[in-house]
Amino acid sequence: MMAMASLRLAVIALGLIKPCSAVTERAPATLAELLEKIAAGSIRNGFQDGEVLKSNAKDDKEACAACLLDKVSAIVDEGWSGRHAEHLLLDLGSCCTKDGLDCHEDVSAAYALLREEGSAARNAPRASALLIKAAKMRVKAARVKKSHAHYLDKCSGDPKDCTMEMLSGKKKDRSEL
């Protein structure tokens, strides 16, 4: 155990890996800024699709959709606060590394809502609705695992009307009535 810790410290000291303690990176003010920093290598690309699809993504659009649905799940299941929120914003931006400009256009409003100081938790349902809408444009529900497919039917009306209760299934969306 001690040898493993010493090895890790040596590798960090040599600069081969970064320490993986608390997120030290602060999400930039805009999605465009974040994507520039990811492209430049000054912020890590945390792309992950969360194994949302039934099989490998057919293209970058599907991979992006899976990543977006993974972030919706994280917002709903894990909440939106503090250090977790910062990490999630960085990962959300990474989703757009697979679908570039189209993703940027569809996700920037959600990113801005979540980045907003002091009201991100209040904005989380609306941002989630925007992310779901963006995902629906990129993947067919039949390709998504049941664990995440249910989100594609949530908050399909005006994003402003979306609530955490609707996203978690505790309350019906008006469009479902």
Short mmCIF file of C-alpha atoms in Angstrom, two decimals:
data_model
loop_
_atom_site.label_atom_id
_atom_site.label_comp_id
_atom_site.label_asym_id
_atom_site.label_seq_id
_atom_site.Cartn_x
_atom_site.Cartn_y
_atom_site.Cartn_z
CA MET A 1 0.00 0.00 0.00
CA MET A 2 2.78 2.42 0.96
CA ALA A 3 4.77 1.49 -2.16
CA MET A 4 1.72 2.23 -4.34
CA ALA A 5 1.26 5.66 -2.73
CA SER A 6 4.97 6.44 -3.21
CA LEU A 7 4.78 5.38 -6.84
CA ARG A 8 1.74 7.61 -7.42
CA LEU A 9 3.50 10.60 -5.82
CA ALA A 10 6.56 9.99 -8.00
CA VAL A 11 4.45 9.83 -11.14
CA ILE A 12 2.64 13.05 -10.14
CA ALA A 13 5.98 14.74 -9.39
CA LEU A 14 7.26 13.81 -12.84
CA GLY A 15 4.15 15.38 -14.32
CA LEU A 16 2.97 12.17 -15.97
CA ILE A 17 -0.46 12.43 -14.34
CA LYS A 18 -2.35 15.08 -12.44
CA PRO A 19 -3.48 14.48 -8.87
CA CYS A 20 -7.14 13.43 -8.81
CA SER A 21 -8.21 15.12 -5.63
CA ALA A 22 -10.95 17.73 -5.66
CA VAL A 23 -11.69 19.41 -8.95
CA THR A 24 -9.40 22.42 -9.11
CA GLU A 25 -10.48 23.57 -12.54
CA ARG A 26 -13.20 26.19 -12.62
CA ALA A 27 -15.65 25.91 -15.48
CA PRO A 28 -15.30 28.90 -17.81
CA ALA A 29 -18.16 31.40 -18.10
CA THR A 30 -19.30 30.09 -21.48
CA LEU A 31 -19.45 26.77 -23.26
CA ALA A 32 -17.45 28.24 -26.15
CA GLU A 33 -14.62 29.16 -23.74
CA LEU A 34 -14.67 25.69 -22.23
CA LEU A 35 -14.48 24.01 -25.64
CA GLU A 36 -11.54 26.24 -26.59
CA LYS A 37 -9.71 25.27 -23.41
CA ILE A 38 -10.43 21.57 -23.94
CA ALA A 39 -9.14 21.85 -27.53
CA ALA A 40 -6.00 23.63 -26.28
CA GLY A 41 -5.45 20.94 -23.64
CA SER A 42 -5.60 23.36 -20.71
CA ILE A 43 -8.74 21.64 -19.38
CA ARG A 44 -9.15 17.88 -19.52
CA ASN A 45 -11.65 16.31 -21.88
CA GLY A 46 -13.93 14.41 -19.48
CA PHE A 47 -16.11 12.91 -22.21
CA GLN A 48 -18.04 9.89 -20.99
CA ASP A 49 -21.20 8.40 -22.33
CA GLY A 50 -22.05 6.54 -19.14
CA GLU A 51 -22.85 3.36 -21.07
CA VAL A 52 -26.23 4.85 -21.94
CA LEU A 53 -26.61 3.18 -25.35
CA LYS A 54 -27.57 -0.46 -25.96
CA SER A 55 -24.49 -0.85 -28.18
CA ASN A 56 -21.60 1.31 -29.34
CA ALA A 57 -22.53 4.72 -30.74
CA LYS A 58 -23.07 4.65 -34.50
CA ASP A 59 -21.56 8.13 -34.87
CA ASP A 60 -20.46 11.22 -32.96
CA LYS A 61 -24.03 12.53 -32.71
CA GLU A 62 -25.15 9.38 -30.87
CA ALA A 63 -22.09 9.51 -28.64
CA CYS A 64 -22.91 13.14 -27.83
CA ALA A 65 -26.55 12.21 -27.06
CA ALA A 66 -25.43 9.44 -24.72
CA CYS A 67 -23.10 11.86 -22.93
CA LEU A 68 -25.89 14.45 -22.57
CA LEU A 69 -28.32 11.86 -21.16
CA ASP A 70 -25.62 10.74 -18.74
CA LYS A 71 -25.38 14.34 -17.48
CA VAL A 72 -29.18 14.61 -17.14
CA SER A 73 -29.08 11.45 -15.03
CA ALA A 74 -26.29 12.90 -12.91
CA ILE A 75 -28.26 16.11 -12.33
CA VAL A 76 -31.44 14.24 -11.39
CA ASP A 77 -29.91 11.37 -9.40
CA GLU A 78 -26.93 13.08 -7.78
CA GLY A 79 -28.16 16.64 -7.43
CA TRP A 80 -26.57 19.89 -8.40
CA SER A 81 -24.35 21.48 -5.80
CA GLY A 82 -20.86 22.63 -4.89
CA ARG A 83 -17.84 20.76 -6.18
CA HIS A 84 -20.00 18.19 -7.93
CA ALA A 85 -21.62 20.95 -9.99
CA GLU A 86 -18.26 22.28 -11.18
CA HIS A 87 -17.13 18.80 -12.20
CA LEU A 88 -20.43 18.16 -13.98
CA LEU A 89 -20.16 21.44 -15.94
CA LEU A 90 -16.71 20.45 -17.18
CA ASP A 91 -18.03 17.02 -18.21
CA LEU A 92 -21.07 18.58 -19.88
CA GLY A 93 -18.78 20.69 -22.04
CA SER A 94 -16.85 17.57 -22.96
CA CYS A 95 -20.02 16.12 -24.49
CA CYS A 96 -19.71 18.73 -27.22
CA THR A 97 -16.27 17.50 -28.26
CA LYS A 98 -18.10 14.79 -30.23
CA ASP A 99 -20.59 16.97 -32.11
CA GLY A 100 -18.88 20.35 -32.27
CA LEU A 101 -20.82 23.36 -33.47
CA ASP A 102 -24.25 21.69 -33.49
CA CYS A 103 -23.81 20.62 -29.86
CA HIS A 104 -22.54 24.06 -28.91
CA GLU A 105 -25.67 25.66 -30.39
CA ASP A 106 -28.00 23.20 -28.64
CA VAL A 107 -26.28 23.05 -25.25
CA SER A 108 -24.98 26.60 -24.56
CA ALA A 109 -28.23 27.79 -23.00
CA ALA A 110 -28.29 24.79 -20.62
CA TYR A 111 -24.61 25.37 -19.76
CA ALA A 112 -25.31 29.05 -19.03
CA LEU A 113 -28.26 28.16 -16.78
CA LEU A 114 -26.16 25.70 -14.80
CA ARG A 115 -23.19 28.09 -14.64
CA GLU A 116 -25.31 30.94 -13.26
CA GLU A 117 -24.08 31.89 -9.80
CA GLY A 118 -26.53 31.33 -6.98
CA SER A 119 -29.37 29.89 -9.05
CA ALA A 120 -27.92 26.81 -10.73
CA ALA A 121 -29.94 24.42 -8.53
CA ARG A 122 -33.12 26.31 -9.38
CA ASN A 123 -32.18 26.20 -13.07
CA ALA A 124 -31.25 22.49 -13.12
CA PRO A 125 -34.67 21.18 -14.27
CA ARG A 126 -34.90 23.72 -17.10
CA ALA A 127 -31.32 22.98 -18.16
CA SER A 128 -32.08 19.25 -18.04
CA ALA A 129 -35.08 19.76 -20.32
CA LEU A 130 -32.82 21.56 -22.82
CA LEU A 131 -30.27 18.72 -22.64
CA ILE A 132 -33.01 16.14 -23.21
CA LYS A 133 -34.20 18.07 -26.25
CA ALA A 134 -30.63 18.16 -27.60
CA ALA A 135 -30.22 14.42 -27.00
CA LYS A 136 -33.51 13.62 -28.75
CA MET A 137 -32.20 15.31 -31.90
CA ARG A 138 -29.21 12.96 -31.94
CA VAL A 139 -30.45 9.50 -30.96
CA LYS A 140 -33.51 7.29 -31.36
CA ALA A 141 -35.09 6.12 -28.11
CA ALA A 142 -34.79 2.49 -29.24
CA ARG A 143 -30.97 2.82 -29.09
CA VAL A 144 -30.98 4.00 -25.45
CA LYS A 145 -30.93 1.65 -22.46
CA LYS A 146 -34.04 1.62 -20.31
CA SER A 147 -32.10 3.22 -17.45
CA HIS A 148 -31.89 6.46 -19.46
CA ALA A 149 -34.54 6.13 -22.19
CA HIS A 150 -37.28 7.33 -19.83
CA TYR A 151 -35.68 10.80 -19.80
CA LEU A 152 -36.50 11.18 -23.49
CA ASP A 153 -40.19 11.32 -22.54
CA LYS A 154 -39.72 13.86 -19.75
CA CYS A 155 -40.25 17.63 -19.89
CA SER A 156 -41.12 17.67 -23.59
CA GLY A 157 -43.09 20.92 -23.26
CA ASP A 158 -41.67 24.32 -22.47
CA PRO A 159 -38.36 23.84 -20.57
CA LYS A 160 -39.46 26.55 -18.11
CA ASP A 161 -42.25 24.23 -16.93
CA CYS A 162 -39.91 21.33 -16.17
CA THR A 163 -39.45 20.34 -12.52
CA MET A 164 -37.22 17.89 -10.69
CA GLU A 165 -40.38 15.94 -9.79
CA MET A 166 -41.16 15.50 -13.50
CA LEU A 167 -37.61 14.41 -14.24
CA SER A 168 -37.54 11.93 -11.39
CA GLY A 169 -40.94 10.52 -12.36
CA LYS A 170 -42.75 11.69 -9.22
CA LYS A 171 -44.98 14.05 -11.19
CA LYS A 172 -46.41 13.82 -14.70
CA ASP A 173 -45.37 16.25 -17.42
CA ARG A 174 -48.29 18.31 -18.69
CA SER A 175 -47.69 16.88 -22.16
CA GLU A 176 -48.23 13.36 -20.73
CA LEU A 177 -51.70 14.17 -19.37
#
